[in-house]
mmCIF file of C-alpha atoms in Angstrom:
data_model
loop_
_atom_site.group_PDB
_atom_site.id
_atom_site.type_symbol
_atom_site.label_atom_id
_atom_site.label_comp_id
_atom_site.label_asym_id
_atom_site.label_seq_id
_atom_site.Cartn_x
_atom_site.Cartn_y
_atom_site.Cartn_z
ATOM 1 C CA UNK I 686 40.036 -21.742 137.384
ATOM 2 C CA UNK I 687 41.911 -19.392 139.674
ATOM 3 C CA UNK I 688 40.479 -16.077 140.819
ATOM 4 C CA UNK I 689 41.782 -12.966 139.078
ATOM 5 C CA UNK I 690 44.606 -11.096 140.711
ATOM 6 C CA UNK I 691 43.075 -8.017 142.382
ATOM 7 C CA UNK I 692 46.189 -5.949 141.635
ATOM 8 C CA UNK I 693 45.801 -6.550 137.897
ATOM 9 C CA UNK I 694 42.183 -5.526 137.683
ATOM 10 C CA UNK I 695 40.990 -3.378 134.773
ATOM 11 C CA UNK I 696 42.384 0.187 134.909
ATOM 12 C CA UNK I 697 38.988 1.813 135.527
ATOM 13 C CA UNK I 698 38.316 -0.139 138.751
ATOM 14 C CA UNK I 699 40.784 1.561 141.059
ATOM 15 C CA UNK I 700 38.749 2.184 144.229
ATOM 16 C CA UNK I 701 39.817 -1.032 145.987
ATOM 17 C CA UNK I 702 43.529 -0.498 145.436
ATOM 18 C CA UNK I 703 45.500 0.768 148.443
ATOM 19 C CA UNK I 704 47.100 4.177 148.096
ATOM 20 C CA UNK I 705 50.426 5.736 149.039
ATOM 21 C CA UNK I 706 49.615 9.432 149.489
ATOM 22 C CA UNK I 707 52.774 11.548 149.272
ATOM 23 C CA UNK I 708 52.005 15.037 150.597
ATOM 24 C CA UNK I 709 54.559 17.584 149.439
ATOM 25 C CA UNK I 710 55.908 19.809 152.253
ATOM 26 C CA UNK I 711 55.302 22.942 150.175
ATOM 27 C CA UNK I 712 51.614 22.015 149.884
ATOM 28 C CA UNK I 713 51.355 21.600 153.651
ATOM 29 C CA UNK I 714 52.826 25.051 154.149
ATOM 30 C CA UNK I 715 50.893 26.939 151.478
ATOM 31 C CA UNK I 716 47.398 25.411 151.664
ATOM 32 C CA UNK I 717 46.941 23.126 154.614
ATOM 33 C CA UNK I 718 43.157 23.262 154.315
ATOM 34 C CA UNK I 719 43.151 21.788 150.787
ATOM 35 C CA UNK I 720 45.591 19.119 151.939
ATOM 36 C CA UNK I 721 43.302 18.197 154.842
ATOM 37 C CA UNK I 722 40.241 18.001 152.577
ATOM 38 C CA UNK I 723 42.021 15.787 150.044
ATOM 39 C CA UNK I 724 43.360 13.520 152.784
ATOM 40 C CA UNK I 725 39.900 13.114 154.327
ATOM 41 C CA UNK I 726 38.322 12.180 150.973
ATOM 42 C CA UNK I 727 41.064 9.697 150.130
ATOM 43 C CA UNK I 728 41.092 8.058 153.570
ATOM 44 C CA UNK I 729 37.306 7.676 153.455
ATOM 45 C CA UNK I 730 37.359 5.972 150.062
ATOM 46 C CA UNK I 731 40.377 3.661 150.112
ATOM 47 C CA UNK I 732 42.975 2.018 152.290
ATOM 48 C CA UNK I 733 45.536 4.770 152.557
ATOM 49 C CA UNK I 734 49.048 5.217 153.844
ATOM 50 C CA UNK I 735 50.046 8.844 154.386
ATOM 51 C CA UNK I 736 53.635 9.922 153.724
ATOM 52 C CA UNK I 737 54.808 13.341 154.971
ATOM 53 C CA UNK I 738 58.324 13.644 153.556
ATOM 54 C CA UNK I 739 60.698 16.459 154.416
ATOM 55 C CA UNK I 740 62.810 16.073 151.274
ATOM 56 C CA UNK I 741 63.447 14.123 148.057
ATOM 57 C CA UNK I 742 65.325 11.346 149.862
ATOM 58 C CA UNK I 743 62.308 10.486 151.976
ATOM 59 C CA UNK I 744 60.081 10.544 148.879
ATOM 60 C CA UNK I 745 62.397 8.071 147.161
ATOM 61 C CA UNK I 746 62.414 5.754 150.175
ATOM 62 C CA UNK I 747 58.634 5.824 150.401
ATOM 63 C CA UNK I 748 58.268 4.999 146.700
ATOM 64 C CA UNK I 749 60.778 2.164 146.975
ATOM 65 C CA UNK I 750 58.752 0.600 149.821
ATOM 66 C CA UNK I 751 55.280 1.217 148.397
ATOM 67 C CA UNK I 752 54.675 -2.426 147.415
ATOM 68 C CA UNK I 753 51.333 -2.715 145.630
ATOM 69 C CA UNK I 754 50.156 0.715 146.724
ATOM 70 C CA UNK I 755 49.299 3.219 144.016
ATOM 71 C CA UNK I 756 51.226 6.503 144.427
ATOM 72 C CA UNK I 757 49.207 9.686 144.836
ATOM 73 C CA UNK I 758 50.969 13.058 144.788
ATOM 74 C CA UNK I 759 49.396 15.890 146.768
ATOM 75 C CA UNK I 760 51.195 19.048 145.720
ATOM 76 C CA UNK I 761 52.092 21.276 142.811
ATOM 77 C CA UNK I 762 53.628 20.557 139.411
ATOM 78 C CA UNK I 763 57.161 20.367 140.800
ATOM 79 C CA UNK I 764 56.120 17.640 143.240
ATOM 80 C CA UNK I 765 54.539 15.645 140.418
ATOM 81 C CA UNK I 766 57.644 16.020 138.253
ATOM 82 C CA UNK I 767 59.905 14.847 141.080
ATOM 83 C CA UNK I 768 57.881 11.666 141.568
ATOM 84 C CA UNK I 769 57.756 10.913 137.842
ATOM 85 C CA UNK I 770 61.495 11.467 137.498
ATOM 86 C CA UNK I 771 62.229 9.249 140.506
ATOM 87 C CA UNK I 772 60.090 6.421 139.153
ATOM 88 C CA UNK I 773 61.645 6.798 135.701
ATOM 89 C CA UNK I 774 65.141 6.635 137.164
ATOM 90 C CA UNK I 775 64.181 3.484 139.100
ATOM 91 C CA UNK I 776 62.690 2.007 135.889
ATOM 92 C CA UNK I 777 59.327 1.638 137.642
ATOM 93 C CA UNK I 778 57.352 4.347 135.865
ATOM 94 C CA UNK I 779 55.724 2.033 133.329
ATOM 95 C CA UNK I 780 54.258 -0.205 136.033
ATOM 96 C CA UNK I 781 53.041 2.640 138.263
ATOM 97 C CA UNK I 782 49.611 4.234 137.914
ATOM 98 C CA UNK I 783 49.989 7.787 139.133
ATOM 99 C CA UNK I 784 47.421 10.164 140.559
ATOM 100 C CA UNK I 785 47.760 13.798 141.590
ATOM 101 C CA UNK I 786 45.750 16.183 143.740
ATOM 102 C CA UNK I 787 46.952 19.648 142.689
ATOM 103 C CA UNK I 788 47.569 22.020 145.610
ATOM 104 C CA UNK I 789 48.959 25.473 144.970
ATOM 105 C CA UNK I 790 48.355 28.668 143.082
ATOM 106 C CA UNK I 791 47.087 28.667 139.490
ATOM 107 C CA UNK I 792 50.582 29.131 138.062
ATOM 108 C CA UNK I 793 52.057 26.293 140.118
ATOM 109 C CA UNK I 794 49.444 23.713 139.025
ATOM 110 C CA UNK I 795 49.190 24.747 135.368
ATOM 111 C CA UNK I 796 50.792 21.495 134.193
ATOM 112 C CA UNK I 797 48.324 19.311 136.117
ATOM 113 C CA UNK I 798 45.436 21.346 134.722
ATOM 114 C CA UNK I 799 46.773 20.988 131.169
ATOM 115 C CA UNK I 800 46.976 17.220 131.660
ATOM 116 C CA UNK I 801 43.266 17.140 132.495
ATOM 117 C CA UNK I 802 43.423 16.823 136.291
ATOM 118 C CA UNK I 803 40.770 18.784 138.240
ATOM 119 C CA UNK I 804 42.296 21.536 140.362
ATOM 120 C CA UNK I 805 39.545 21.451 143.002
ATOM 121 C CA UNK I 806 40.806 19.266 145.891
ATOM 122 C CA UNK I 807 37.517 17.394 146.326
ATOM 123 C CA UNK I 808 37.098 16.704 142.603
ATOM 124 C CA UNK I 809 40.748 15.695 142.268
ATOM 125 C CA UNK I 810 40.541 13.321 145.241
ATOM 126 C CA UNK I 811 37.398 11.728 143.854
ATOM 127 C CA UNK I 812 39.154 11.310 140.529
ATOM 128 C CA UNK I 813 41.933 9.431 142.346
ATOM 129 C CA UNK I 814 39.316 7.002 143.664
ATOM 130 C CA UNK I 815 36.970 6.670 140.704
ATOM 131 C CA UNK I 816 38.880 7.913 137.661
ATOM 132 C CA UNK I 817 40.147 6.109 134.594
ATOM 133 C CA UNK I 818 43.758 5.174 133.886
ATOM 134 C CA UNK I 819 45.066 6.886 130.741
ATOM 135 C CA UNK I 820 48.473 6.040 129.260
ATOM 136 C CA UNK I 821 50.526 9.061 128.225
ATOM 137 C CA UNK I 822 53.671 9.686 126.234
ATOM 138 C CA UNK I 823 56.814 11.035 127.853
ATOM 139 C CA UNK I 824 59.718 13.147 126.619
ATOM 140 C CA UNK I 825 63.065 11.998 128.044
ATOM 141 C CA UNK I 826 66.290 13.910 127.499
ATOM 142 C CA UNK I 827 69.827 12.559 127.262
ATOM 143 C CA UNK I 828 70.593 13.617 130.861
ATOM 144 C CA UNK I 829 67.693 11.655 132.378
ATOM 145 C CA UNK I 830 65.256 14.545 132.713
ATOM 146 C CA UNK I 831 61.581 14.049 131.901
ATOM 147 C CA UNK I 832 58.993 16.317 130.297
ATOM 148 C CA UNK I 833 55.314 15.552 130.800
ATOM 149 C CA UNK I 834 53.731 18.340 128.774
ATOM 150 C CA UNK I 835 56.208 20.360 126.767
ATOM 151 C CA UNK I 836 59.271 22.568 126.732
ATOM 152 C CA UNK I 837 60.222 25.879 125.218
ATOM 153 C CA UNK I 838 63.338 27.829 124.339
ATOM 154 C CA UNK I 839 64.108 30.403 125.663
ATOM 155 C CA UNK I 840 62.992 29.698 129.223
ATOM 156 C CA UNK I 841 60.955 32.920 129.493
ATOM 157 C CA UNK I 842 60.612 36.549 128.352
ATOM 158 C CA UNK I 843 62.703 39.343 129.794
ATOM 159 C CA UNK I 844 60.739 41.866 131.802
ATOM 160 C CA UNK I 845 61.559 45.249 133.236
ATOM 161 C CA UNK I 846 60.401 46.365 136.679
ATOM 162 C CA UNK I 847 56.864 47.717 136.831
ATOM 163 C CA UNK I 848 56.285 51.071 135.159
ATOM 164 C CA UNK I 849 54.517 53.637 137.292
ATOM 165 C CA UNK I 850 51.016 54.651 136.187
ATOM 166 C CA UNK I 851 52.244 58.143 135.326
ATOM 167 C CA UNK I 852 54.633 56.707 132.776
ATOM 168 C CA UNK I 853 57.835 57.357 134.782
ATOM 169 C CA UNK I 854 60.395 54.594 134.591
ATOM 170 C CA UNK I 855 61.749 53.226 137.872
ATOM 171 C CA UNK I 856 65.209 54.583 138.491
ATOM 172 C CA UNK I 857 68.344 53.386 140.186
ATOM 173 C CA UNK I 858 69.550 55.914 142.771
ATOM 174 C CA UNK I 859 73.091 54.554 142.506
ATOM 175 C CA UNK I 860 73.357 54.854 138.695
ATOM 176 C CA UNK I 861 75.169 58.077 137.718
ATOM 177 C CA UNK I 862 73.857 57.722 134.155
ATOM 178 C CA UNK I 863 70.232 57.597 135.291
ATOM 179 C CA UNK I 864 68.677 61.015 134.732
ATOM 180 C CA UNK I 865 66.606 60.432 137.871
ATOM 181 C CA UNK I 866 69.460 58.969 139.887
ATOM 182 C CA UNK I 867 71.969 60.430 142.294
ATOM 183 C CA UNK I 868 72.621 64.097 141.828
ATOM 184 C CA UNK I 869 69.588 64.705 139.628
ATOM 185 C CA UNK I 870 66.923 67.219 140.487
ATOM 186 C CA UNK I 871 63.591 65.714 141.479
ATOM 187 C CA UNK I 872 60.687 66.076 139.075
ATOM 188 C CA UNK I 873 58.674 69.211 139.427
ATOM 189 C CA UNK I 874 55.752 68.950 141.785
ATOM 190 C CA UNK I 875 57.326 66.239 143.929
ATOM 191 C CA UNK I 876 58.771 66.415 147.411
ATOM 192 C CA UNK I 877 62.167 64.774 147.840
ATOM 193 C CA UNK I 878 62.378 62.017 150.387
ATOM 194 C CA UNK I 879 64.777 62.770 153.171
ATOM 195 C CA UNK I 880 65.434 59.423 154.775
ATOM 196 C CA UNK I 881 63.863 57.760 157.739
ATOM 197 C CA UNK I 882 62.285 59.238 160.804
ATOM 198 C CA UNK I 883 65.589 58.981 162.677
ATOM 199 C CA UNK I 884 67.129 61.522 160.359
ATOM 200 C CA UNK I 885 69.796 59.182 158.940
ATOM 201 C CA UNK I 886 70.589 59.344 155.213
ATOM 202 C CA UNK I 887 72.034 56.690 152.912
ATOM 203 C CA UNK I 888 74.558 58.812 151.085
ATOM 204 C CA UNK I 889 75.052 62.242 149.586
ATOM 205 C CA UNK I 890 71.881 61.910 147.549
ATOM 206 C CA UNK I 891 69.590 61.046 150.483
ATOM 207 C CA UNK I 892 67.521 57.934 150.903
ATOM 208 C CA UNK I 893 65.980 58.083 147.420
ATOM 209 C CA UNK I 894 68.952 59.398 145.502
ATOM 210 C CA UNK I 895 67.916 63.112 145.637
ATOM 211 C CA UNK I 896 70.050 65.830 147.173
ATOM 212 C CA UNK I 897 68.555 67.640 150.152
ATOM 213 C CA UNK I 898 66.982 70.931 149.233
ATOM 214 C CA UNK I 899 68.322 73.416 151.762
ATOM 215 C CA UNK I 900 67.652 77.069 152.225
ATOM 216 C CA UNK I 901 70.273 79.176 150.435
ATOM 217 C CA UNK I 902 71.061 80.848 153.749
ATOM 218 C CA UNK I 903 71.311 77.689 155.727
ATOM 219 C CA UNK I 904 74.672 76.625 157.005
ATOM 220 C CA UNK I 905 76.200 73.460 155.607
ATOM 221 C CA UNK I 906 75.913 70.367 157.750
ATOM 222 C CA UNK I 907 78.637 69.817 160.279
ATOM 223 C CA UNK I 908 78.921 73.369 161.623
ATOM 224 C CA UNK I 909 76.505 72.812 164.501
ATOM 225 C CA UNK I 910 73.535 74.451 162.771
ATOM 226 C CA UNK I 911 70.236 72.663 162.310
ATOM 227 C CA UNK I 912 68.781 72.059 158.800
ATOM 228 C CA UNK I 913 65.862 74.183 157.676
ATOM 229 C CA UNK I 914 63.449 71.416 158.702
ATOM 230 C CA UNK I 915 63.319 69.681 162.050
ATOM 231 C CA UNK I 916 63.382 65.868 162.309
ATOM 232 C CA UNK I 917 59.665 65.825 163.082
ATOM 233 C CA UNK I 918 58.879 67.965 160.052
ATOM 234 C CA UNK I 919 61.109 65.796 157.909
ATOM 235 C CA UNK I 920 59.250 62.685 159.074
ATOM 236 C CA UNK I 921 55.930 64.304 158.204
ATOM 237 C CA UNK I 922 57.159 65.317 154.747
ATOM 238 C CA UNK I 923 58.394 61.777 154.115
ATOM 239 C CA UNK I 924 55.021 60.329 155.133
ATOM 240 C CA UNK I 925 53.186 62.710 152.835
ATOM 241 C CA UNK I 926 55.509 61.815 149.980
ATOM 242 C CA UNK I 927 54.905 58.087 150.482
ATOM 243 C CA UNK I 928 51.159 58.595 150.636
ATOM 244 C CA UNK I 929 51.215 60.520 147.367
ATOM 245 C CA UNK I 930 53.078 57.796 145.463
ATOM 246 C CA UNK I 931 51.127 55.045 143.640
ATOM 247 C CA UNK I 932 51.375 51.535 145.068
ATOM 248 C CA UNK I 933 52.973 49.335 142.437
ATOM 249 C CA UNK I 934 50.984 46.152 141.855
ATOM 250 C CA UNK I 935 47.781 47.483 143.415
ATOM 251 C CA UNK I 936 46.874 50.153 140.884
ATOM 252 C CA UNK I 937 45.260 49.402 137.580
ATOM 253 C CA UNK I 938 47.850 51.441 135.703
ATOM 254 C CA UNK I 939 50.919 49.523 136.855
ATOM 255 C CA UNK I 940 52.345 47.268 134.212
ATOM 256 C CA UNK I 941 55.465 45.398 133.255
ATOM 257 C CA UNK I 942 57.227 46.098 130.037
ATOM 258 C CA UNK I 943 57.925 42.819 128.283
ATOM 259 C CA UNK I 944 60.778 42.689 125.804
ATOM 260 C CA UNK I 945 60.829 40.113 123.030
ATOM 261 C CA UNK I 946 63.516 37.518 123.694
ATOM 262 C CA UNK I 947 66.752 37.964 121.757
ATOM 263 C CA UNK I 948 67.256 35.602 118.829
ATOM 264 C CA UNK I 949 69.142 32.365 119.384
ATOM 265 C CA UNK I 950 71.517 30.712 116.961
ATOM 266 C CA UNK I 951 70.562 27.060 117.240
ATOM 267 C CA UNK I 952 70.779 23.958 115.122
ATOM 268 C CA UNK I 953 67.551 21.969 115.365
ATOM 269 C CA UNK I 954 67.066 18.470 113.983
ATOM 270 C CA UNK I 955 63.910 16.352 114.001
ATOM 271 C CA UNK I 956 64.645 12.662 113.402
ATOM 272 C CA UNK I 957 67.862 13.699 111.669
ATOM 273 C CA UNK I 958 66.121 16.202 109.373
ATOM 274 C CA UNK I 959 67.564 19.708 109.683
ATOM 275 C CA UNK I 960 64.896 22.291 110.490
ATOM 276 C CA UNK I 961 67.182 25.286 111.016
ATOM 277 C CA UNK I 962 70.894 25.948 111.382
ATOM 278 C CA UNK I 963 73.156 28.397 113.170
ATOM 279 C CA UNK I 964 73.046 30.908 110.331
ATOM 280 C CA UNK I 965 69.264 31.324 110.710
ATOM 281 C CA UNK I 966 68.504 32.721 114.200
ATOM 282 C CA UNK I 967 65.275 31.724 115.893
ATOM 283 C CA UNK I 968 63.181 33.579 118.467
ATOM 284 C CA UNK I 969 61.317 30.638 119.968
ATOM 285 C CA UNK I 970 61.297 26.843 119.880
ATOM 286 C CA UNK I 971 58.702 24.556 121.449
ATOM 287 C CA UNK I 972 58.569 20.780 121.736
ATOM 288 C CA UNK I 973 55.546 18.960 123.118
ATOM 289 C CA UNK I 974 54.070 15.515 123.191
ATOM 290 C CA UNK I 975 51.638 15.410 120.278
ATOM 291 C CA UNK I 976 48.028 14.298 120.347
ATOM 292 C CA UNK I 977 46.880 10.704 120.785
ATOM 293 C CA UNK I 978 46.405 10.264 117.031
ATOM 294 C CA UNK I 979 50.010 11.113 116.137
ATOM 295 C CA UNK I 980 51.519 7.732 116.956
ATOM 296 C CA UNK I 981 53.854 8.661 119.808
ATOM 297 C CA UNK I 982 55.496 11.648 118.111
ATOM 298 C CA UNK I 983 56.628 15.006 119.432
ATOM 299 C CA UNK I 984 55.503 18.210 117.768
ATOM 300 C CA UNK I 985 58.318 20.686 117.073
ATOM 301 C CA UNK I 986 57.561 24.327 116.282
ATOM 302 C CA UNK I 987 60.414 26.680 115.312
ATOM 303 C CA UNK I 988 59.783 30.420 115.017
ATOM 304 C CA UNK I 989 62.472 32.027 112.831
ATOM 305 C CA UNK I 990 63.767 35.512 113.596
ATOM 306 C CA UNK I 991 63.448 36.518 109.959
ATOM 307 C CA UNK I 992 60.128 37.078 108.259
ATOM 308 C CA UNK I 993 58.115 33.979 107.604
ATOM 309 C CA UNK I 994 55.845 31.578 109.386
ATOM 310 C CA UNK I 995 56.877 28.933 111.905
ATOM 311 C CA UNK I 996 58.400 25.628 110.846
ATOM 312 C CA UNK I 997 56.529 22.585 112.178
ATOM 313 C CA UNK I 998 57.481 18.916 112.273
ATOM 314 C CA UNK I 999 56.562 15.647 113.994
ATOM 315 C CA UNK I 1000 59.411 13.455 115.205
ATOM 316 C CA UNK I 1001 60.382 10.801 117.716
ATOM 317 C CA UNK I 1002 63.703 12.487 118.562
ATOM 318 C CA UNK I 1003 64.561 16.189 118.609
ATOM 319 C CA UNK I 1004 68.089 17.560 118.982
ATOM 320 C CA UNK I 1005 68.890 21.204 119.751
ATOM 321 C CA UNK I 1006 72.489 22.426 119.789
ATOM 322 C CA UNK I 1007 74.410 25.675 119.477
ATOM 323 C CA UNK I 1008 75.280 28.498 121.836
ATOM 324 C CA UNK I 1009 74.472 28.020 125.526
ATOM 325 C CA UNK I 1010 70.722 28.088 126.047
ATOM 326 C CA UNK I 1011 68.240 27.591 128.829
ATOM 327 C CA UNK I 1012 64.871 25.958 128.413
ATOM 328 C CA UNK I 1013 61.714 25.586 130.456
ATOM 329 C CA UNK I 1014 60.577 21.985 130.772
ATOM 330 C CA UNK I 1015 57.082 21.964 132.280
ATOM 331 C CA UNK I 1016 57.555 23.857 135.576
ATOM 332 C CA UNK I 1017 61.365 23.754 135.692
ATOM 333 C CA UNK I 1018 64.029 25.940 134.058
ATOM 334 C CA UNK I 1019 67.068 23.911 133.073
ATOM 335 C CA UNK I 1020 70.446 24.719 131.585
ATOM 336 C CA UNK I 1021 72.463 26.341 130.303
ATOM 337 C CA UNK I 1022 73.446 23.563 127.923
ATOM 338 C CA UNK I 1023 75.020 23.448 124.475
ATOM 339 C CA UNK I 1024 73.217 20.369 123.231
ATOM 340 C CA UNK I 1025 70.192 18.376 124.269
ATOM 341 C CA UNK I 1026 68.231 15.542 122.681
ATOM 342 C CA UNK I 1027 64.676 14.640 123.636
ATOM 343 C CA UNK I 1028 63.153 11.278 122.737
ATOM 344 C CA UNK I 1029 59.488 10.293 122.911
ATOM 345 C CA UNK I 1030 58.645 7.197 124.940
ATOM 346 C CA UNK I 1031 55.216 6.000 123.853
ATOM 347 C CA UNK I 1032 52.736 5.337 126.683
ATOM 348 C CA UNK I 1033 55.581 5.456 129.189
ATOM 349 C CA UNK I 1034 53.411 6.415 132.164
ATOM 350 C CA UNK I 1035 49.811 6.253 133.290
ATOM 351 C CA UNK I 1036 47.761 8.998 134.927
ATOM 352 C CA UNK I 1037 44.353 8.730 136.572
ATOM 353 C CA UNK I 1038 41.969 11.234 134.947
ATOM 354 C CA UNK I 1039 38.210 11.848 135.092
ATOM 355 C CA UNK I 1040 36.025 9.644 132.938
ATOM 356 C CA UNK I 1041 35.252 11.053 129.532
ATOM 357 C CA UNK I 1042 31.725 12.389 129.325
#
């Protein structure tokens, strides 16, 4: 009786398998310390080959030459998506057992966290070595794109610039229709900015869109007379004005005004069943891989613009068509497109996750 093939060992025994560690260049730039920690843990626990690609082409070459090595992505959600899409395009995703060590800010590793991967570099690296292989469903669109978690339409809410704590809206100094723009009097109790310390202005309204307040008896510029303030005084006044203004983003009162997205006229079908049509606008649509007990189906949730609750359905294929629309698929914004179909591939890829407790 022949010995078992070590490369076809049970999914939970992964420590002895050699690794191909693909370290995303963005991760090396943004958090080199976490990258170093993850690399040290992985190299101490398994035979490891380190790949430091400078672009997608080098990632593809490394994956093509990986042999029996198990790919490990060190980087953010975009790096993970690139590797999954490359393996799917090469028709090698089903046979690969993927691991990821998330490196990046909380927003850039939200997908990995939602998939159940630890975001601490030490815990994630130990999961790569000792975790359990879990098969997962995949959403594939008709252009070859992949979705690991879910997608939504529209791609994101529209936001205005931050509103100052005092309630004043930011203004455009070049907008003649802005009541605070060029040619408008500054609010009472404020000192108009008068340009930089060199005394140069950026137009008839000054550096901040306000006209210079001059003494009624002062001569107009250009006749050889000096303005009522000297350059040094003007620099001091500008500094005092800047010190008196709130710092946007650092004060507790700063906020962004979020507008609800405009309605979209879309036709949405789930396994050929019409959920909504062009004559019934929708405000939001989401499609996600459903839970493990739903038999490889996608969950579709449509929020109509009119009164009424959301429409929900489970389907293997979802088609959205209508006016040009953008959508956010995991960490990527795609489009605009007029039609897109997503199909669920059951257990199309495998991810190493912590053991269930």
